[in-house]
Structure formats: C-alpha cells, structure tokens
Coordinates of C-alpha atoms and ligand atoms in Angstrom, one line a residue:
X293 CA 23.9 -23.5 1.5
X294 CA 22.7 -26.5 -0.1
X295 CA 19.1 -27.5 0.3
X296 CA 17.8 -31.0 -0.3
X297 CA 14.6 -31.9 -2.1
X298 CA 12.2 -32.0 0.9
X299 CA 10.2 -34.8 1.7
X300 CA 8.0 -33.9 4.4
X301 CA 7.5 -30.2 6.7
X302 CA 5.8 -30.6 9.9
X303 CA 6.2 -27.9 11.9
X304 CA 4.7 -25.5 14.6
X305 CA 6.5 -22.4 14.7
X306 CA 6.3 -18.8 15.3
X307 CA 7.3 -16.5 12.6
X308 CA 9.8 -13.3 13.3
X309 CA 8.1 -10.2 14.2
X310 CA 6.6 -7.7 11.5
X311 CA 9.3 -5.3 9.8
X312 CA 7.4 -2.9 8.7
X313 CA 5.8 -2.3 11.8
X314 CA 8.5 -2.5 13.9
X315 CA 10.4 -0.2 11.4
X316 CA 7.5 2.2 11.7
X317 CA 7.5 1.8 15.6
X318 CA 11.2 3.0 15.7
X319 CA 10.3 5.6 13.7
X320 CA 7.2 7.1 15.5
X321 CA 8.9 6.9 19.0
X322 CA 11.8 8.8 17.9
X323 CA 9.0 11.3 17.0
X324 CA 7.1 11.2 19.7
X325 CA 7.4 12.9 22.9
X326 CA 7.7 10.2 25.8
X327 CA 8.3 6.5 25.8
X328 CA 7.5 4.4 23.4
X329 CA 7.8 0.7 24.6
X330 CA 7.8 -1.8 21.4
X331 CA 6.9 -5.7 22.6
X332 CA 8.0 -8.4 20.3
X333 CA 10.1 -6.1 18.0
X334 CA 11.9 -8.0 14.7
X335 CA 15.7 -7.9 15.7
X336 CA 17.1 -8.4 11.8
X337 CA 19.3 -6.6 9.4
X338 CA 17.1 -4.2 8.2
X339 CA 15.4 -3.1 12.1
X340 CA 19.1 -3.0 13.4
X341 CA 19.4 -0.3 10.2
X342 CA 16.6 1.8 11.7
X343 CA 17.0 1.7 15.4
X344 CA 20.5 3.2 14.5
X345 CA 19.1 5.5 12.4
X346 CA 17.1 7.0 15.0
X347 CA 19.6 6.7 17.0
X348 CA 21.6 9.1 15.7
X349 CA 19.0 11.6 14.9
X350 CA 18.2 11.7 18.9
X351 CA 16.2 8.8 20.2
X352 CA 17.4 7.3 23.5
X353 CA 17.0 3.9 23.1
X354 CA 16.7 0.7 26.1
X355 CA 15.8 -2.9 26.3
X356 CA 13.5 -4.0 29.3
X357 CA 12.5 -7.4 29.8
X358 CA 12.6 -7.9 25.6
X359 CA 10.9 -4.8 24.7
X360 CA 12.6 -2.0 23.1
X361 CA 11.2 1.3 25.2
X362 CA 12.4 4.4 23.1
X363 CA 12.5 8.2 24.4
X364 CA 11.4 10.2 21.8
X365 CA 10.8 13.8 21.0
X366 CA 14.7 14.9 20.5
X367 CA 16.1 15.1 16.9
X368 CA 19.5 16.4 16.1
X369 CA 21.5 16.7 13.1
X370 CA 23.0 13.7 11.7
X371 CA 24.2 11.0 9.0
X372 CA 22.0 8.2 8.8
X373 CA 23.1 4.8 7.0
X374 CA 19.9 2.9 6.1
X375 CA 21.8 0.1 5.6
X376 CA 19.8 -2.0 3.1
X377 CA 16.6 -0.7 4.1
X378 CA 14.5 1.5 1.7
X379 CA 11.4 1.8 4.2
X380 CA 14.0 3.0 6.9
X381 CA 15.3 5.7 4.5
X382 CA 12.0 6.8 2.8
X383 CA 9.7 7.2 6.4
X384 CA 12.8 8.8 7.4
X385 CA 13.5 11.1 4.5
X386 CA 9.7 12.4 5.1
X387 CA 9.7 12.7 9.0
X388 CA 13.1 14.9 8.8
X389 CA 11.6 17.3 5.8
X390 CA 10.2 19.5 8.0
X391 CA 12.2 19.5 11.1
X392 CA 14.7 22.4 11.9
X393 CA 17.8 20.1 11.2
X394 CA 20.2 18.6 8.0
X395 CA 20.0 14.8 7.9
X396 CA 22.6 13.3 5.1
X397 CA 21.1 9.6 4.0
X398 CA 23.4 6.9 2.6
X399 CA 22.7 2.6 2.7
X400 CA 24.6 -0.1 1.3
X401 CA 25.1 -0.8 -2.3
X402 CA 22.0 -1.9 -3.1
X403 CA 20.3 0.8 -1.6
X404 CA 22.5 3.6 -3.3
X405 CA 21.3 1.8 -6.5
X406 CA 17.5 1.8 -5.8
X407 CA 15.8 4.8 -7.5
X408 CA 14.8 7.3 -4.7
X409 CA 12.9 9.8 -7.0
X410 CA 9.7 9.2 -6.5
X411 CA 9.6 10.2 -2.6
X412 CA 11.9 13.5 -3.2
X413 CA 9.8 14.5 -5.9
X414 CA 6.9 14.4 -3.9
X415 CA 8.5 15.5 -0.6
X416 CA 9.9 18.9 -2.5
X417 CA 6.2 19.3 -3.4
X418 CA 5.8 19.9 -0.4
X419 CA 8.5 22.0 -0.1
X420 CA 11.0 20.2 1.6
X421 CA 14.5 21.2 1.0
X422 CA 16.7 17.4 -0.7
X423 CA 19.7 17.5 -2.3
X424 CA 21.1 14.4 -3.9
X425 CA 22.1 13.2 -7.6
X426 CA 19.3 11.4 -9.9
X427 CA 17.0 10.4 -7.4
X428 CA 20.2 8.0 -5.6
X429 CA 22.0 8.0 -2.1
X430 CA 23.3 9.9 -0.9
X431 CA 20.9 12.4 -0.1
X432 CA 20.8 15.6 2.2
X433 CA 17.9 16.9 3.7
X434 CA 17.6 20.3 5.4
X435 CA 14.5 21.1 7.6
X436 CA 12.0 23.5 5.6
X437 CA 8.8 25.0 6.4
X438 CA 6.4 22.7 4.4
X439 CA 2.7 22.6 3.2
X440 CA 0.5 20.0 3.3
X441 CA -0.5 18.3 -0.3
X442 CA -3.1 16.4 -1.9
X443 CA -1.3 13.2 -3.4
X444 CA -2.5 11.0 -5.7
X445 CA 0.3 8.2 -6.2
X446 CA 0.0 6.8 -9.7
X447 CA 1.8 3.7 -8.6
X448 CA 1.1 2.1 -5.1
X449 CA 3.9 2.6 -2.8
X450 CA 3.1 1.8 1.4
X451 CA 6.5 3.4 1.6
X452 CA 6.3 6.7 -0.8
X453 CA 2.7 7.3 1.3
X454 CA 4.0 6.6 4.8
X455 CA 6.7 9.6 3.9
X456 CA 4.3 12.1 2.9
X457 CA 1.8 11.3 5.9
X458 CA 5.4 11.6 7.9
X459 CA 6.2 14.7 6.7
X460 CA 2.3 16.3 6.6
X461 CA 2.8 15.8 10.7
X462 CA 5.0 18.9 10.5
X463 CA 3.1 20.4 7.4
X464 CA 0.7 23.5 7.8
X465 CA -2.8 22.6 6.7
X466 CA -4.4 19.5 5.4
X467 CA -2.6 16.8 3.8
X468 CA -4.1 13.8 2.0
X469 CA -2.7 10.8 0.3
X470 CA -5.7 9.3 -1.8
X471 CA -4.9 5.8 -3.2
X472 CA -6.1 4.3 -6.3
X473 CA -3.9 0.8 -5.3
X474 CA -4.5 0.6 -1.6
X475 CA -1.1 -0.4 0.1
X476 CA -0.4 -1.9 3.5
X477 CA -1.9 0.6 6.4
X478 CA 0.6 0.2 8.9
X479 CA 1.8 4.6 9.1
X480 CA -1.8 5.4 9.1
X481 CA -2.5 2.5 11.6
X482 CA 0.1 3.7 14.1
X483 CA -0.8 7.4 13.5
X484 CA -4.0 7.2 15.3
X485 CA -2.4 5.0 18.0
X486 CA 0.2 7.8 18.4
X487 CA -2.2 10.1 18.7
X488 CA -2.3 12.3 15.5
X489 CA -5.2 14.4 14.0
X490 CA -5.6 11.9 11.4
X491 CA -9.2 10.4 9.2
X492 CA -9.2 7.3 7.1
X493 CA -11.9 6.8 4.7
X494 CA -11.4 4.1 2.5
X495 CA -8.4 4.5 0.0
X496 CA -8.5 8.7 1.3
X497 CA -6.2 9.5 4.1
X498 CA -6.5 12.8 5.4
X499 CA -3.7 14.3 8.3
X500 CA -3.1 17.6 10.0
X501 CA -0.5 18.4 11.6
X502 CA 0.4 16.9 14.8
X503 CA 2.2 15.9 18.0
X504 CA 2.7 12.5 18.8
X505 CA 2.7 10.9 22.3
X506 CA 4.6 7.7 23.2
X507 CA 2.3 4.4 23.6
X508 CA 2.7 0.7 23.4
X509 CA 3.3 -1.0 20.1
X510 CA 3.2 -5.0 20.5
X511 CA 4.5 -6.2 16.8
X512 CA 2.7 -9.3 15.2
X513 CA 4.4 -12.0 13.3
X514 CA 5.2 -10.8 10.0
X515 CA 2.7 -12.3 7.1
X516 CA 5.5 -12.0 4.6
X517 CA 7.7 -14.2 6.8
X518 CA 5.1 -16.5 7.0
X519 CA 4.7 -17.2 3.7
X520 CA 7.9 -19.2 3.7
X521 CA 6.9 -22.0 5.9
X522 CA 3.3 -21.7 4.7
X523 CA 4.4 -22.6 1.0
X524 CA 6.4 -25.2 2.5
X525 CA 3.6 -26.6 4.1
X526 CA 1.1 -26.5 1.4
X527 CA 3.7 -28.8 -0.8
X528 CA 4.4 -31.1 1.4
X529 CA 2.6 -31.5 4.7
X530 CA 1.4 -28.8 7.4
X531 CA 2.0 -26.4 9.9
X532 CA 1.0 -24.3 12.5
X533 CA 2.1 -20.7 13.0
X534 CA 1.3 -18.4 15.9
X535 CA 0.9 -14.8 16.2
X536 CA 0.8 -13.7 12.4
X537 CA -0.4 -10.5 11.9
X538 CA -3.7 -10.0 9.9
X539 CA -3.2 -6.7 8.8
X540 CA -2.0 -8.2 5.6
X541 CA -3.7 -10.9 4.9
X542 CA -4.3 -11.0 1.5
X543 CA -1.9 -13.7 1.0
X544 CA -3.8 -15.7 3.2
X545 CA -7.4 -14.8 1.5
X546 CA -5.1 -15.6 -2.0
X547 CA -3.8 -18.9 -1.3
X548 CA -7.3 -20.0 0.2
X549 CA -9.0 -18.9 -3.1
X550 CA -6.4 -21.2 -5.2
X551 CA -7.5 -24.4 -3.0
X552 CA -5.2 -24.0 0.1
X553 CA -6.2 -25.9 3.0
X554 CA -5.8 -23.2 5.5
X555 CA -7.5 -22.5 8.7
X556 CA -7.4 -18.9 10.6
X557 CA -8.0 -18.9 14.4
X558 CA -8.3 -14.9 14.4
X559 CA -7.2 -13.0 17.5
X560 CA -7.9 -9.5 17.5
X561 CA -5.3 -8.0 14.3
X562 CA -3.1 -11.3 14.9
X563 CA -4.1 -15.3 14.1
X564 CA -2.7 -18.9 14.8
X565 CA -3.2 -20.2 11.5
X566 CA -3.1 -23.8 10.8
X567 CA -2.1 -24.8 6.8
X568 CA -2.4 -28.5 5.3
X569 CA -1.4 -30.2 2.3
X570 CA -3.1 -29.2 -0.6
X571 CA -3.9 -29.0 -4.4
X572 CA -3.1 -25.4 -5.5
X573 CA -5.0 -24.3 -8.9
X574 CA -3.3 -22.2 -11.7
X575 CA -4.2 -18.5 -11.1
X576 CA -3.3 -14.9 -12.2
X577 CA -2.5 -12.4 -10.0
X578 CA -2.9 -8.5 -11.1
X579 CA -4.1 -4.9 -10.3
X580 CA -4.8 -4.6 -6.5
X581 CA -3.8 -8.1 -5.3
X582 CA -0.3 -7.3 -7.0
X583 CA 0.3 -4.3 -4.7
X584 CA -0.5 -6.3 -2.2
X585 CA 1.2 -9.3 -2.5
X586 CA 4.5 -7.3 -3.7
X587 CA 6.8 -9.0 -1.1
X588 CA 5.4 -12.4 -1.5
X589 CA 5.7 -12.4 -5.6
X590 CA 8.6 -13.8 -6.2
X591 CA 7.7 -17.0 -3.9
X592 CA 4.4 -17.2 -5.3
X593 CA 5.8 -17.6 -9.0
X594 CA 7.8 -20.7 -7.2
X595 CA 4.4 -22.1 -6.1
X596 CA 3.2 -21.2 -9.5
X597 CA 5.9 -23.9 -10.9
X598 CA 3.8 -26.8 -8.9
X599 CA 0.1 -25.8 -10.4
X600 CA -0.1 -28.1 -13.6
X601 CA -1.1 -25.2 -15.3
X602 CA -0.5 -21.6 -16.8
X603 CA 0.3 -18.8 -14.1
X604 CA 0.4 -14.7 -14.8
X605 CA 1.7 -12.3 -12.4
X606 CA 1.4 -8.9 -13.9
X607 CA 0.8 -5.2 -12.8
X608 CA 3.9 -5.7 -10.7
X609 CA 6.4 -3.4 -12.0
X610 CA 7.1 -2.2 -8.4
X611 CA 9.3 -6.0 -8.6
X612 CA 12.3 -4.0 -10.9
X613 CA 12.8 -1.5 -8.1
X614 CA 13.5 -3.6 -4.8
X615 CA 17.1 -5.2 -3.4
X616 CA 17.9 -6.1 -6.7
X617 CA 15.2 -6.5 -10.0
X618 CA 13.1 -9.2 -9.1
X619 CA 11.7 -10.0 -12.3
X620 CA 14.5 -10.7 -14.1
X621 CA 16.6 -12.6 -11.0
X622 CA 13.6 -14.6 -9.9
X623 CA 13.1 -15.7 -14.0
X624 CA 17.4 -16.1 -14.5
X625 CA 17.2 -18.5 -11.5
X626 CA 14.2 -20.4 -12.2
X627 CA 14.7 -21.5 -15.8
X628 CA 18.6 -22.4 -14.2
X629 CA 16.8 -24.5 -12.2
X630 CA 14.4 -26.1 -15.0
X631 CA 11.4 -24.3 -14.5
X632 CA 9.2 -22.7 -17.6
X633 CA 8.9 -19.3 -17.1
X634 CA 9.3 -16.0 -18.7
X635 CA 9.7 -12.2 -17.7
X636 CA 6.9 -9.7 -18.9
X637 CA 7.4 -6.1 -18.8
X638 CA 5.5 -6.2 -14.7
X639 CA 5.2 -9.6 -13.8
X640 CA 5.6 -13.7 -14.8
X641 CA 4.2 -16.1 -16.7
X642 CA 4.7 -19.6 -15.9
X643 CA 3.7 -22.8 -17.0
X644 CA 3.1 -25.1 -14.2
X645 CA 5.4 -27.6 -14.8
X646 CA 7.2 -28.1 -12.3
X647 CA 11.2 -27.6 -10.9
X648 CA 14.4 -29.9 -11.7
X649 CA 16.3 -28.1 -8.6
X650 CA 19.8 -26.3 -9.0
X651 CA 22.0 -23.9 -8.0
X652 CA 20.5 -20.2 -7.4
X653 CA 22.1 -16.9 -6.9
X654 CA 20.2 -14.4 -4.2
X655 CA 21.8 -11.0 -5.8
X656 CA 22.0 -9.9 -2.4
X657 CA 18.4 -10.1 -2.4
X658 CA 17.1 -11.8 0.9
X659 CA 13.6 -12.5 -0.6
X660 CA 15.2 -14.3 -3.8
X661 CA 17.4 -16.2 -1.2
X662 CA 14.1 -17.6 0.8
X663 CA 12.3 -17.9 -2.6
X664 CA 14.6 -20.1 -3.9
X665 CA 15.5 -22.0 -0.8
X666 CA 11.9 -23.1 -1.1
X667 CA 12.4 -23.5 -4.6
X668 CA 14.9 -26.0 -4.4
X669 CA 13.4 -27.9 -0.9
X670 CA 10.3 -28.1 -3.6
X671 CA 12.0 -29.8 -6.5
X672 CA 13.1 -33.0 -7.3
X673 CA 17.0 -32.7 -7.2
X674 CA 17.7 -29.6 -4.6
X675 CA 21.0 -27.5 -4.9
X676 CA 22.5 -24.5 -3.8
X677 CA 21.5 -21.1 -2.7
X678 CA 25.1 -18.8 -2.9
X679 CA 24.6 -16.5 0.3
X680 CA 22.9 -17.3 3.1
X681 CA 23.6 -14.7 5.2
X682 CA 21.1 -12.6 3.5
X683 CA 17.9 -13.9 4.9
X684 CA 19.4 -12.1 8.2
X685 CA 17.7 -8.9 6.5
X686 CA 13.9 -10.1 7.6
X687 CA 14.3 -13.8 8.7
X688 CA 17.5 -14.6 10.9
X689 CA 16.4 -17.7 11.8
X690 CA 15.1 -18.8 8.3
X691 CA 17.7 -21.6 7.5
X692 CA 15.8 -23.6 10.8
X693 CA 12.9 -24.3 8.3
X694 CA 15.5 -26.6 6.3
X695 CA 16.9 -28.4 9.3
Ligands
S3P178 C1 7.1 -1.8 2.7 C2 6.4 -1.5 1.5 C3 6.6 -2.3 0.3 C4 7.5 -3.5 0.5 C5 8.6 -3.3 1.5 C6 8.1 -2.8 2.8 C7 6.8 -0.9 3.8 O1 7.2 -1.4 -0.7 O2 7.9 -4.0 -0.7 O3 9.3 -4.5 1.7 O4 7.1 -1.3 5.0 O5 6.2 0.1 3.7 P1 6.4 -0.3 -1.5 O6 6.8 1.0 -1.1 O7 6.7 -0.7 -2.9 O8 4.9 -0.5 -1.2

C-alpha cells in the first residue's frame, strides 16, 4: 500500500466498535445463562477469533437486526484457535480453569510466539490444572476445583487481571486483584452488569464467586481506533468522530495536556469528539499513563517525530511482548524512514525532528501497520507499508482514512 504525504484530513467519521469490549461481551455471554444481545459489536480479525472460540466451547450464537444475541450458559469440551488474539486466549484460559471440561488453546504464529506465562502461573495459583511448554501455545486446560487468590500483578496487564477475575467466578472464597498500575476496567465493568458478586474500590477488586445472567452490551467506538484519525487530524486539519468510548480516555486527557485542540461532547461512557489543528509540545510519557496508553505507544512516538523537541516513552516494557516487539519494529521502521529515534530498554526516545517518509514493514503487527501509515501520510515524501491486510485485526476499514 503506498501512502502519499498528506496534505489536508477533513473528516467526520465513526470509529469501529471497541475490541476489547466486544471481546469481553463474547466472552461473558458464553458464560452466562440466557441471552446476551451485543449492539454495535467490532466485526474484525481478532472478534471473528473469539466468537468462534465460544463457539466451540458451547455458545449459540445469532445476528438480529445487527446485534449479535448469544445463548450462554453451555460449555463443552473443545479446541479453541485464538487466532491472533492474546485477550481472546488469556479471558478464555481463566473462564475455562475451573469448569468441569479440557479446553486445548492454539493462535497463529504470532500468538504461539507471545509469552503466555504470566497468566498460567497465576491461574495454577489458583489451582487450575494448564499443560503447555514454556509458557507458549499450545496449551491444555482441564477444569479443576480452584480457590480464590489475592493478586498483586507486578506488571499491569488488563488481560492477565480480567483472567483471574474470570476464573475467581468459579473460585471458592474471595478473590482480589489489587493493582499498583491501574489497567483498562472493562471485565470488572461488565461483571457488575452481568450481575456478579463483585466490589471495586479504587485500584482493589474484590469477586466472589458467581452466576452470570445475560443482559445488553451496546459497544462504544474504540478509543484506540480513534487515535488514528485523531493524529491525522491534529497534523493536518480536523475531525469529528462519533460514539468513542470514554472508558479510556487517557489518550484524550494526554494529547489535550500536550496542546491538542480537542473538544469532548460527553455522552454518558461514550463522546462525539471534535479535534483541530494544533501545535503539539514535546512530552514524556511514563509509570501509569504508559499502561494506559500501551496500544496507542507506538503512534504516539510517530507524533513525537512532529514536536520540535526531545520525547521519552518509558515504563513500557509491556511493548516487547505484543503481535510482534514493538519497541524495536516501531524504532527499525522509523529511523528507515529518517526519523531520530532510539530503543531504551521500555520505551523511546525521540528527537522531534521530524519524518523523511519510506517504506515500512508491519511484522504482522496491525498496530505498526496504522502507526506507520500515519507515519508516512505525515512526512514529506510518503512510501509503502508491506501488508495491508493486517489492519483487518482492529480496523477493517482503516485504509478509507487515506482515500
Ligand atoms: C487488552 C489489554 C492490553 C492491550 C490489548 C488489549 C485487553 O494488554 O495491549 O490490546 O483487552 O485487555 P495488557 O494485557 O498488556 O494490558
């Protein structure tokens, strides 16, 4: 795909639905006895890989005027293939630990490379019954009897947590995930909705174990989606974007803080959010606003390039374990493309000076694909971006942004 420097984005637009939500949706309605109707659910790559996955373990799944209505409260044995999705597999690999059936796990190559250890360690604390090879795919679990825990993670994880809270629903006595790094919220979020005996106190989550019941999920645009045509915007001219959910926004709150012209028209957990022009200041990003802004990262090291100044990212080691290392691939493809910038051991640091353009490689990745899409509409000379199929992962209809 070869993109052209860009000279001017005017668009209004509404970004794809949230994946993580609707991921978690899937999920919880396979879990839950009744129907579960999702509204506005993200039809990509890596929701295709979990609708199949509970599938196969016993959902019933129909479409109704757009919505996706599951029938939940069945689970048989099965082989799941996460495809490339590592939330599908890890919310999974929890919720199946302490049912009375085997569940094998595999993905694609980039998911059977992805380190899986730190949610089986902390799942066989809780005495759930995995068997696989150094923490990679493919992995086997067999329903045990568990116990709830009290788990700290020393390094944030929305993914890691919503598996333990998954598996505490089948857990006797109290679990409690206490985070240091808060992550995103959605699994405790759709708990409650779902109905589980579930407390959230600040960074402490505390779950007993629980029945679900079916309800109504209506899925927001995705905030990491919207980062895309938001960066776009703030380069080089404006947009509006409906529906975006608020539940992260951080990003928002970030950009804002930097100089970005950017309105929110708040709605409830959802926003139309209107983004002009603007001058963005050099920044750092580390600790909690790291974890928070993991997904956008890579695309905010891009905007970095356009500050006139000196940019750290840092406390972002979470980067190396993703679809492929996104510290060193975002770094290999931005110096290809004539930018200043260097790897640190979590994170970037980049000297503001701007992009030449060139040709990019996505490793697979779908957010290096975006990242440097943007990358290359931003510079002076554009080039190529090797796969495009990739954004079909989180953002099908991605490549409309260039048109
Ligand atoms: C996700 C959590 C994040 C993020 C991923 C989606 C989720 O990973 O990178 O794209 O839906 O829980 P972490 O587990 O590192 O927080």
């Amino acid at each position: 795909m070869r993109i052209r420097p860009m000279k001017q984005f005017m668009r209004a637009l509404t970004p794809p639905p949230d994946k993580s939500i609707t991921i978690r949706a899937a999920v919880m309605g396979w879990l839950a006895s009744g129907k579960t109707t999702i509204v506005n659910p993200l039809i990509s790559g890596d929701t295709v890989s979990a609708f199949d996955a509970v599938a196969a373990l016993g959902a019933e799944i129909e479409v109704k005027n757009g919505a996706f209505v599951i029938t939940g409260g069945r689970s048989i044995d099965g082989n799941v293939d996460a495809g490339n999705s590592a939330t599908t597999l890890r919310l999974l690999a929890g919720a199946t630990a302490g049912k009375d059936k085997t569940v094998t796990f595999t993905g694609d190559d980039s998911l059977k490379r992805r380190d899986m250890g730190a949610v089986i360690d902390v799942l066989r604390r809780m005495g759930a019954d995995i068997t696989g090879k150094n923490g990679r795919l493919p992995i086997t679990v067999k329903g045990a009897v568990l116990n709830g825990i009290d788990f700290c993670p020393d390094k944030p994880s929305a993914q890691v947590k919503g598996a333990v809270l998954l598996a505490g629903l089948n857990a006797e006595g109290r679990t409690t995930v206490t985070e240091e790094i808060r992550t995103r919220t959605h699994t405790e979020d759709m708990l409650a909705l779902f109905g589980a005996d579930i407390k959230v106190e600040g960074g402490r989550i505390e779950l007993y174990k629980s029945k679900l019941s079916g309800t109504l999920i209506d899925v927001p645009g995705d905030m990491s989606s919207a980062a895309y045509p938001i960066a776009l915007a703030l380069n080089k001219g404006y947009c509006y974007l409906k529906n975006v959910g608020l539940t992260r926004r951080e990003l928002i709150d970030f950009l804002v803080s930097i100089g970005g012209d950017i309105e929110v028209e708040s709605k409830g957990d959802r926003a139309d959010i209107t983004v002009k022009k603007s001058t963005l200041a050099p920044f750092t990003i580390s600790g909690a606003l790291s974890a928070a802004l993991i997904d956008e990262l890579p695309l905010l090291a891009v905007l970095a390039c356009f500050t006139g100044g000196k940019c750290v990212i840092k406390d972002a080691g979470g980067l190396k374990n993703k679809e492929c290392d996104r510290i060193k691939c975002t770094v290999a493809n931005l110096r290809g493309m004539g930018a200043e910038i260097e790897a640190l051991p979590d994170g970037f640091m980049i000297a503001g000076t701007g992009i030449k353009g060139g040709n990019a490689l996505s490793y697979g990745d779908h957010r290096i694909a975006m990242s440097m899409a943007v990358a290359n509409a931003l510079s002076a000379c554009g080039g190529n971006i090797d796969d495009e199929k990739c954004v079909e992962i989180s953002y099908p209809s991605f490549w409309e942004l260039f048109e």
